[in-house]
Each structure stands twice: as structure tokens, then as C-alpha cells.
mmCIF file with all atom_site columns, C-alpha atoms in Angstrom:
data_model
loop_
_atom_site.group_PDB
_atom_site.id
_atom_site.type_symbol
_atom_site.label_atom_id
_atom_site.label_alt_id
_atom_site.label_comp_id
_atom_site.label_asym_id
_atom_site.label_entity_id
_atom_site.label_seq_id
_atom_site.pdbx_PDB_ins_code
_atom_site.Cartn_x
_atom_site.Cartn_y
_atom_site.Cartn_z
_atom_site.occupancy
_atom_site.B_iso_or_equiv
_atom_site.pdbx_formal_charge
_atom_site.auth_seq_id
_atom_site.auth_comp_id
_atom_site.auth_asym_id
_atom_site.auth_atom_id
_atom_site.pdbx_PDB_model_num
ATOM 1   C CA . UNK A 1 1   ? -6.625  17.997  19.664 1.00 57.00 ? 1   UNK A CA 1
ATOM 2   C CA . UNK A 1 2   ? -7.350  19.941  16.623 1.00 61.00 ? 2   UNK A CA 1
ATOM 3   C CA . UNK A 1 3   ? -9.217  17.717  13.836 1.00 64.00 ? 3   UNK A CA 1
ATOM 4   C CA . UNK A 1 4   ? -8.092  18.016  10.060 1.00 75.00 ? 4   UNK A CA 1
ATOM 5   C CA . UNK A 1 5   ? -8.767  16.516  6.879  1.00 85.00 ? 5   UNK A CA 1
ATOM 6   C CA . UNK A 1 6   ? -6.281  13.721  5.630  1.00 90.00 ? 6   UNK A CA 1
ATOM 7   C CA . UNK A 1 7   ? -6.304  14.166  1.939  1.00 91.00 ? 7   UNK A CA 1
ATOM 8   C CA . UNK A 1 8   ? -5.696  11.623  -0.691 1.00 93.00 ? 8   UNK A CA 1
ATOM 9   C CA . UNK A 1 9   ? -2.755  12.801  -1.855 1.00 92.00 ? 9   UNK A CA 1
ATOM 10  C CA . UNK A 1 10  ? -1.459  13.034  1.682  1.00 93.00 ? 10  UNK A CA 1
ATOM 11  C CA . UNK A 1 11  ? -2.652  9.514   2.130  1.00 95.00 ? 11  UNK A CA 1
ATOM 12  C CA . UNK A 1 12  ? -1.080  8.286   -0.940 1.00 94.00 ? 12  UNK A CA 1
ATOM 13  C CA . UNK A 1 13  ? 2.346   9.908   -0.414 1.00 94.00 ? 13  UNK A CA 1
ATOM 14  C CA . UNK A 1 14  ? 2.367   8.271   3.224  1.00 96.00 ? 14  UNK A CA 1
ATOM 15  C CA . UNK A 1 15  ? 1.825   4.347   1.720  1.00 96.00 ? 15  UNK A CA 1
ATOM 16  C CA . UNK A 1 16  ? 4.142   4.944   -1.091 1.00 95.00 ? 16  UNK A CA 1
ATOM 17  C CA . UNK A 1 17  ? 6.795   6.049   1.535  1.00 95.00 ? 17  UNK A CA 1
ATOM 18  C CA . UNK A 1 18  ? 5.749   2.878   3.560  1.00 97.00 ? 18  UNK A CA 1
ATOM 19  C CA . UNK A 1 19  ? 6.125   0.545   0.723  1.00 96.00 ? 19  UNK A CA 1
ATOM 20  C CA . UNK A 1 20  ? 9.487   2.182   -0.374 1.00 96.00 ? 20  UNK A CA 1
ATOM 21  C CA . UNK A 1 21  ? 11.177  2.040   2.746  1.00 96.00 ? 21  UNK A CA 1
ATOM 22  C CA . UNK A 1 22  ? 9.608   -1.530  3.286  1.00 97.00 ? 22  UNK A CA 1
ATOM 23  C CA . UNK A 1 23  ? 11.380  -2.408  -0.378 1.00 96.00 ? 23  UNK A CA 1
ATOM 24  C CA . UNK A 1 24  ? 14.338  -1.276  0.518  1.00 96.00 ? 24  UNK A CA 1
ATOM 25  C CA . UNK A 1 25  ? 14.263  -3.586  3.619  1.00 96.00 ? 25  UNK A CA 1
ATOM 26  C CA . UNK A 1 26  ? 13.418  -6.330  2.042  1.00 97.00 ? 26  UNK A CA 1
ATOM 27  C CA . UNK A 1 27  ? 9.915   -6.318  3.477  1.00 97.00 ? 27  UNK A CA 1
ATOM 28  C CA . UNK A 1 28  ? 6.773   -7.450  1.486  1.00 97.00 ? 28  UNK A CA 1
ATOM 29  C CA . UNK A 1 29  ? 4.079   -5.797  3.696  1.00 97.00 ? 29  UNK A CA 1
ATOM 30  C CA . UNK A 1 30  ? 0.431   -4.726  3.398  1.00 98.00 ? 30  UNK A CA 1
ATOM 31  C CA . UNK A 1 31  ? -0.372  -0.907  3.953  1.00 98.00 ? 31  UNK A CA 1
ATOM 32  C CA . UNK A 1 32  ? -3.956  1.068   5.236  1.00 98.00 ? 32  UNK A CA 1
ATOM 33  C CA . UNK A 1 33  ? -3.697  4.710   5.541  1.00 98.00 ? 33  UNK A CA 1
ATOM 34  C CA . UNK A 1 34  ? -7.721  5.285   7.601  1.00 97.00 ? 34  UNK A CA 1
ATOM 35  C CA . UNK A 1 35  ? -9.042  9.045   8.217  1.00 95.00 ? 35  UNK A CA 1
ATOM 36  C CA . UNK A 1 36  ? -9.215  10.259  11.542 1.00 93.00 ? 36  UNK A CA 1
ATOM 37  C CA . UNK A 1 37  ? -12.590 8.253   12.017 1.00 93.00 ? 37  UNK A CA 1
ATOM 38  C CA . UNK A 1 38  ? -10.929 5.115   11.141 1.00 94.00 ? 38  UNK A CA 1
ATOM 39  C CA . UNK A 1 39  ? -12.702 5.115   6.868  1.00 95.00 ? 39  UNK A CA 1
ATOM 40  C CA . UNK A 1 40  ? -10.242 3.436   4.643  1.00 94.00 ? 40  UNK A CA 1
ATOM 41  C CA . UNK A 1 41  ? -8.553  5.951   2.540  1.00 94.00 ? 41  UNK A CA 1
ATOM 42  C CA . UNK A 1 42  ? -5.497  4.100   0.614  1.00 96.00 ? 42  UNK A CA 1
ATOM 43  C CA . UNK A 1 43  ? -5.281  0.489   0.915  1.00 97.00 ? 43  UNK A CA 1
ATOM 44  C CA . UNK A 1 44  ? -1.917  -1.418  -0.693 1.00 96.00 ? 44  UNK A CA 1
ATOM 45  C CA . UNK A 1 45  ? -0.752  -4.645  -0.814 1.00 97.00 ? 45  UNK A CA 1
ATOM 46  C CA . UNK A 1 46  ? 2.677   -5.619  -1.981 1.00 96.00 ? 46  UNK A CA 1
ATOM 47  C CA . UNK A 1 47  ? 3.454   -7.882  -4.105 1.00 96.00 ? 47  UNK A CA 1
ATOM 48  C CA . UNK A 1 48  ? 4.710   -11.366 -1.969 1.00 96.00 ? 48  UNK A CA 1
ATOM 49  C CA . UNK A 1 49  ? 2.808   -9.979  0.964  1.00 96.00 ? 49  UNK A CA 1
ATOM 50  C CA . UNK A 1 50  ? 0.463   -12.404 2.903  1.00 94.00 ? 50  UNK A CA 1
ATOM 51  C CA . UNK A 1 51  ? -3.703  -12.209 1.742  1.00 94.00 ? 51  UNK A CA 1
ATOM 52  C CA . UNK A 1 52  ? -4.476  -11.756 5.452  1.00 95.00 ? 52  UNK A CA 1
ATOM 53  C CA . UNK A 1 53  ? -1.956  -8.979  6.013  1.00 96.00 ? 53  UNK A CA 1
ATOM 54  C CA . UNK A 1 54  ? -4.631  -6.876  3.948  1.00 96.00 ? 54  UNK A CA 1
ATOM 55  C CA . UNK A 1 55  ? -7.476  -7.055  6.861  1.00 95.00 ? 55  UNK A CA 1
ATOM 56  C CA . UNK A 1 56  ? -4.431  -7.153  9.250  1.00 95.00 ? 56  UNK A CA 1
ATOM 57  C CA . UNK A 1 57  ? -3.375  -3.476  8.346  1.00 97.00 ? 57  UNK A CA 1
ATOM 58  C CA . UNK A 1 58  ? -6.649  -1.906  8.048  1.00 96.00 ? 58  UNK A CA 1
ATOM 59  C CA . UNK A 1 59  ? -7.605  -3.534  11.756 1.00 94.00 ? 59  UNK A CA 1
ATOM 60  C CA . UNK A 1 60  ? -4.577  -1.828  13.221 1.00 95.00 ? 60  UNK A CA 1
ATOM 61  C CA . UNK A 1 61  ? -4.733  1.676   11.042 1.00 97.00 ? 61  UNK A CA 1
ATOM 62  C CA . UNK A 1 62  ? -8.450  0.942   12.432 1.00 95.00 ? 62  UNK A CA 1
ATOM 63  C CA . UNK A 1 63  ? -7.560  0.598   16.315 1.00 93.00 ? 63  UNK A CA 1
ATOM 64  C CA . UNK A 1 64  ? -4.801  3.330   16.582 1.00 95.00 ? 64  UNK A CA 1
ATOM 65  C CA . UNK A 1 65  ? -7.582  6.032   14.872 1.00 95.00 ? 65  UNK A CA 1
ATOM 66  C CA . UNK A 1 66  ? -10.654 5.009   16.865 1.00 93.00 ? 66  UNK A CA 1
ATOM 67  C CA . UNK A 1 67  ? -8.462  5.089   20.038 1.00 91.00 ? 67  UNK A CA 1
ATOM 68  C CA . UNK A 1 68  ? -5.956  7.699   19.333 1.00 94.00 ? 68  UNK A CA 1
ATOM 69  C CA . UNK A 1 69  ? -3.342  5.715   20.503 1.00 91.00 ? 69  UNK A CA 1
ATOM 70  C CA . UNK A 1 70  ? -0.766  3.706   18.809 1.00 93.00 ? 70  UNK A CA 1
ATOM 71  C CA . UNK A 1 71  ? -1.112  -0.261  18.408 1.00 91.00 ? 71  UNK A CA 1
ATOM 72  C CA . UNK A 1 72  ? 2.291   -1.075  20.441 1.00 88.00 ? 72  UNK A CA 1
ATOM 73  C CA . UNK A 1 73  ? 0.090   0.495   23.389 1.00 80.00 ? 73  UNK A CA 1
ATOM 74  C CA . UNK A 1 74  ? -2.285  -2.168  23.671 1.00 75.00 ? 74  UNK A CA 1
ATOM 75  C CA . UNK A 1 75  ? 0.165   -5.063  22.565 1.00 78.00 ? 75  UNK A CA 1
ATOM 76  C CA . UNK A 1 76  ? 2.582   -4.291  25.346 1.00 79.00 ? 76  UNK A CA 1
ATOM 77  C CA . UNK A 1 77  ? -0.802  -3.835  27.779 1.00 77.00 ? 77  UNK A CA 1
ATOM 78  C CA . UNK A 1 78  ? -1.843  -7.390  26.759 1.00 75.00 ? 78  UNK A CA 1
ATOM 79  C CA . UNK A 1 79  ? 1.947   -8.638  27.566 1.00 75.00 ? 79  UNK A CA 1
ATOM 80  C CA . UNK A 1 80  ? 1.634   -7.163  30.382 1.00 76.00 ? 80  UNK A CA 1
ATOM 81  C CA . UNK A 1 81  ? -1.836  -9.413  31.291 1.00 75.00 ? 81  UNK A CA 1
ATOM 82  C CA . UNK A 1 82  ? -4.296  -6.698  30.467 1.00 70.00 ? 82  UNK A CA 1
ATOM 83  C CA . UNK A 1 83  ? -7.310  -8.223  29.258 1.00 70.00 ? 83  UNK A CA 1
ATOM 84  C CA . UNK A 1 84  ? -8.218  -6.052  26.042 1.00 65.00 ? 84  UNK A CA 1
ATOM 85  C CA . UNK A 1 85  ? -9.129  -8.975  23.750 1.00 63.00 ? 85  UNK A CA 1
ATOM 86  C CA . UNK A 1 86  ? -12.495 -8.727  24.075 1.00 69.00 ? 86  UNK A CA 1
ATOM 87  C CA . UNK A 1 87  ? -12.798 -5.114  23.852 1.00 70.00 ? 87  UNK A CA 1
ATOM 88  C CA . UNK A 1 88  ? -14.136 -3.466  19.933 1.00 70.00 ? 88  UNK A CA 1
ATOM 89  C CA . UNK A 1 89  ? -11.657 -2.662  17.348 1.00 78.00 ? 89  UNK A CA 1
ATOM 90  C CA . UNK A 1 90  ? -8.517  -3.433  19.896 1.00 77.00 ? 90  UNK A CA 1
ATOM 91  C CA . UNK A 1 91  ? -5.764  -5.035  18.172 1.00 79.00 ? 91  UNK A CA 1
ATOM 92  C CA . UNK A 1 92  ? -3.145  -5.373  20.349 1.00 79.00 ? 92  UNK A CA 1
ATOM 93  C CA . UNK A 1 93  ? 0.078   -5.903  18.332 1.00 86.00 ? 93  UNK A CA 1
ATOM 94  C CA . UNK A 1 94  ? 2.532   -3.244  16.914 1.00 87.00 ? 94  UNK A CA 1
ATOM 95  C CA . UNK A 1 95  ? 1.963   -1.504  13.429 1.00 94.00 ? 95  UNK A CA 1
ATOM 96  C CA . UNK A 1 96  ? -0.356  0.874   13.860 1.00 96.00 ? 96  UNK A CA 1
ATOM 97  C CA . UNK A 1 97  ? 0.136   4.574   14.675 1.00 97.00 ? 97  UNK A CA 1
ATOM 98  C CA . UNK A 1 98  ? -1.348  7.994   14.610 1.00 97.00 ? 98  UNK A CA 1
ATOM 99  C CA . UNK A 1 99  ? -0.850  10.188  11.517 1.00 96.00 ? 99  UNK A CA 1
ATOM 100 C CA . UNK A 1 100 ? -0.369  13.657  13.463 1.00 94.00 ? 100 UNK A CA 1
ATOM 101 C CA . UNK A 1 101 ? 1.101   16.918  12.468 1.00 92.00 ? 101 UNK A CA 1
ATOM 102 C CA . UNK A 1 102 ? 1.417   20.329  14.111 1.00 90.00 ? 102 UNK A CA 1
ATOM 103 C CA . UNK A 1 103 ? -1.008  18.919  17.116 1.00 90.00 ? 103 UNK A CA 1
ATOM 104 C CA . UNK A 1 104 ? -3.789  18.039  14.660 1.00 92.00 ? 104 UNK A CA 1
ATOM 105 C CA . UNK A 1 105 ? -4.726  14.817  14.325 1.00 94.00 ? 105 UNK A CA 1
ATOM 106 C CA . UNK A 1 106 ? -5.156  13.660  10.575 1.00 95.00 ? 106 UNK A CA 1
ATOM 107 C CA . UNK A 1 107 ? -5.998  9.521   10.957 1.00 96.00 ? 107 UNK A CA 1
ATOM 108 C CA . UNK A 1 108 ? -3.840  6.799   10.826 1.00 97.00 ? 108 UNK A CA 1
ATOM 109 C CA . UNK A 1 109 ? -1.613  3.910   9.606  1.00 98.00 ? 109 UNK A CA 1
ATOM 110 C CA . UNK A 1 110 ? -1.457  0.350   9.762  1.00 98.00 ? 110 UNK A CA 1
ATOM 111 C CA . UNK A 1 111 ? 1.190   -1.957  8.955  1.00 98.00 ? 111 UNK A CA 1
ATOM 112 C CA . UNK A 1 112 ? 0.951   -6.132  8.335  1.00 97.00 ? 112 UNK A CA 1
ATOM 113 C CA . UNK A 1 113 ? 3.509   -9.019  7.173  1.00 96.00 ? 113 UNK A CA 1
ATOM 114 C CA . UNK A 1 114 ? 6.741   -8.531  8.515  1.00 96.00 ? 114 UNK A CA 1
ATOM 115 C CA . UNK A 1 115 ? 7.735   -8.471  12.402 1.00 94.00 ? 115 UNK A CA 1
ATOM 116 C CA . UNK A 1 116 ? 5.579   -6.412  14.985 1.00 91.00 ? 116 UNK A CA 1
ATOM 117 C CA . UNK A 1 117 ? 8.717   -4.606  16.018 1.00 93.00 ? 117 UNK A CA 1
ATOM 118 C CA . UNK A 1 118 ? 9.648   -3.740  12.621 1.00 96.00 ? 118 UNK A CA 1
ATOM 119 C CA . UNK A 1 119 ? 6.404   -3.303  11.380 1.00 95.00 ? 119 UNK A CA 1
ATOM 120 C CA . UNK A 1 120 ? 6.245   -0.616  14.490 1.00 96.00 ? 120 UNK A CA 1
ATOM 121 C CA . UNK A 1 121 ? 9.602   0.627   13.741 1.00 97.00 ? 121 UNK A CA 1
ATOM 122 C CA . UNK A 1 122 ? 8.975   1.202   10.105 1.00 97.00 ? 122 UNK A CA 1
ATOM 123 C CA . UNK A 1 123 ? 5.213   3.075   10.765 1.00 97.00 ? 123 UNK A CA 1
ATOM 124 C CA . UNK A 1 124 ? 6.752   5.400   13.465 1.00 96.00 ? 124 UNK A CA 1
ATOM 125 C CA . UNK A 1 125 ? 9.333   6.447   11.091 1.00 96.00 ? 125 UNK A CA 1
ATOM 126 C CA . UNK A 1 126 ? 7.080   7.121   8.196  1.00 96.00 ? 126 UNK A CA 1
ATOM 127 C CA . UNK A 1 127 ? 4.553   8.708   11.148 1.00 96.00 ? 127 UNK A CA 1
ATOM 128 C CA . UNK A 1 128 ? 7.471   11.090  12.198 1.00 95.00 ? 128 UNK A CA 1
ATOM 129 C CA . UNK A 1 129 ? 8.138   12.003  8.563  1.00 94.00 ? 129 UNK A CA 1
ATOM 130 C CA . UNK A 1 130 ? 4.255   13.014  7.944  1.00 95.00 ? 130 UNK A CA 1
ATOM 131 C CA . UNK A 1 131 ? 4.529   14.848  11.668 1.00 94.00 ? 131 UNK A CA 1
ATOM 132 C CA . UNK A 1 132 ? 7.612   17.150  10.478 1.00 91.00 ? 132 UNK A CA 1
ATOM 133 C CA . UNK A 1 133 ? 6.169   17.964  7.091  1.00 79.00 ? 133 UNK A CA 1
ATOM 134 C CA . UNK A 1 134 ? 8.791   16.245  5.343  1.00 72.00 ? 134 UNK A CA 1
ATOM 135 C CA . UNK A 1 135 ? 6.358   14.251  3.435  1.00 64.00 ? 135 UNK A CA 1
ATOM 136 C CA . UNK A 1 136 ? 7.953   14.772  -0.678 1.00 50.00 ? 136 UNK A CA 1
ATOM 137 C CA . UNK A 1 137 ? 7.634   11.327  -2.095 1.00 46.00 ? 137 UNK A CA 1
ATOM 138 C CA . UNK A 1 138 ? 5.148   11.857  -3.736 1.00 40.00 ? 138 UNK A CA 1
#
């Protein structure tokens, strides 16, 4: 998989779409957008969101770039009685996703404060808008 660069303006546009479509849900959520080595690069917290939903969002951004693999992967691997607990930087619960376009991977994004299904829901959506290069809100 090609490597590329996730700029800040890329990163930015992708948590402002998060936190707009989470609005419009009626979802007070915390947002981290990571680089492809799993480095914070936009942090957000909305306002009502839960303090811990911060470190929540950056641990699953976190897990899905160091792994490559989204979050729901490992929380449907522990529900199915895989023991991952103990392994680095897992977090096994929904939210978290790769940030790919065009085969290249650019990092990744973490979700934290609602529902793990809609957290997943909403971060695969936003994922699939980066991925097609439909990313305007900028």
C-alpha cells in the first residue's frame, strides 16, 4: 500500500465533516484525525461530549493506523472470545477506521461518545467520503 502525506487541511476538513454530520444527529462526540503512523494531527471535542471521549478517540484513530485495520475488527474478534486485551494499542470497540484514498493509505480516524455502532457507522461514512475525493467541507 502506497504511503502519503495526510495534510492539515485534509485532516481538518475530515473532523469538521465528523462533527457536522454528528450535529446533525444529535451526537455530542469527540474527534482524532492521527497520520498514517498513528501522530495526532486534529484533535476536537464537542461541546456536551464526555472528558474521556477525548483519550477515547485518539486510542481508536491510534489502533486502526498502527494496525491498518479498522476498530470494529478487533471489537467483533473480542466478541467473538479472542483475547486481544492485552495486546499494545488494541482497542477493540467500533469508531475507528482507516483514512484511505486511491489505494494509499493517509492515517486515520477515531470516534468517542455516542454508540459503537453509530460511532462506526458515522466514521465509515465520513472514511468513504475522504476515499472518493468528495471531501468539500472545508
Amino acid at each position: 500500500m502506497e504511503r502519503r502525506t495526510l495534510t492539515f487541511a485534509q485532516a481538518e476538513a475530515i473532523a469538521r465533516a465528523a462533527m457536522d454530520d454528528a450535529r446533525q444527529e444529535g451526537l455530542e462526540l469527540a474527534i482524532a484525525i492521527v497520520d498514517d503512523g498513528g501522530w495526532s494531527h486534529v484533535q476536537m471535542r464537542m461541546d456536551g461530549a464526555f472528558p474521556a471521549a477525548v483519550d477515547a478517540a485518539l486510542a481508536k484513530a491510534r489502533s486502526a493506523a498502527l494496525f491498518r485495520r479498522p476498530t470494529s475488527d478487533f471489537s467483533r474478534r473480542v466478541k467473538e472470545g479472542m483475547p486481544l486485551a492485552h495486546l499494545p494499542h488494541v482497542v477493540p470497540l467500533g469508531g475507528g477506521v482507516l483514512l484511505e484514498r486511491n489505494g494509499a493509505f493517509f492515517g486515520a480516524m477515531g470516534l468517542s461518545g455516542a454508540r459503537e455502532d453509530t460511532e462506526t457507522e458515522l466514521a465509515e461514512r465520513i472514511a468513504a467520503e475522504f476515499a472518493s475525493d468528495r471531501m468539500v467541507r472545508v
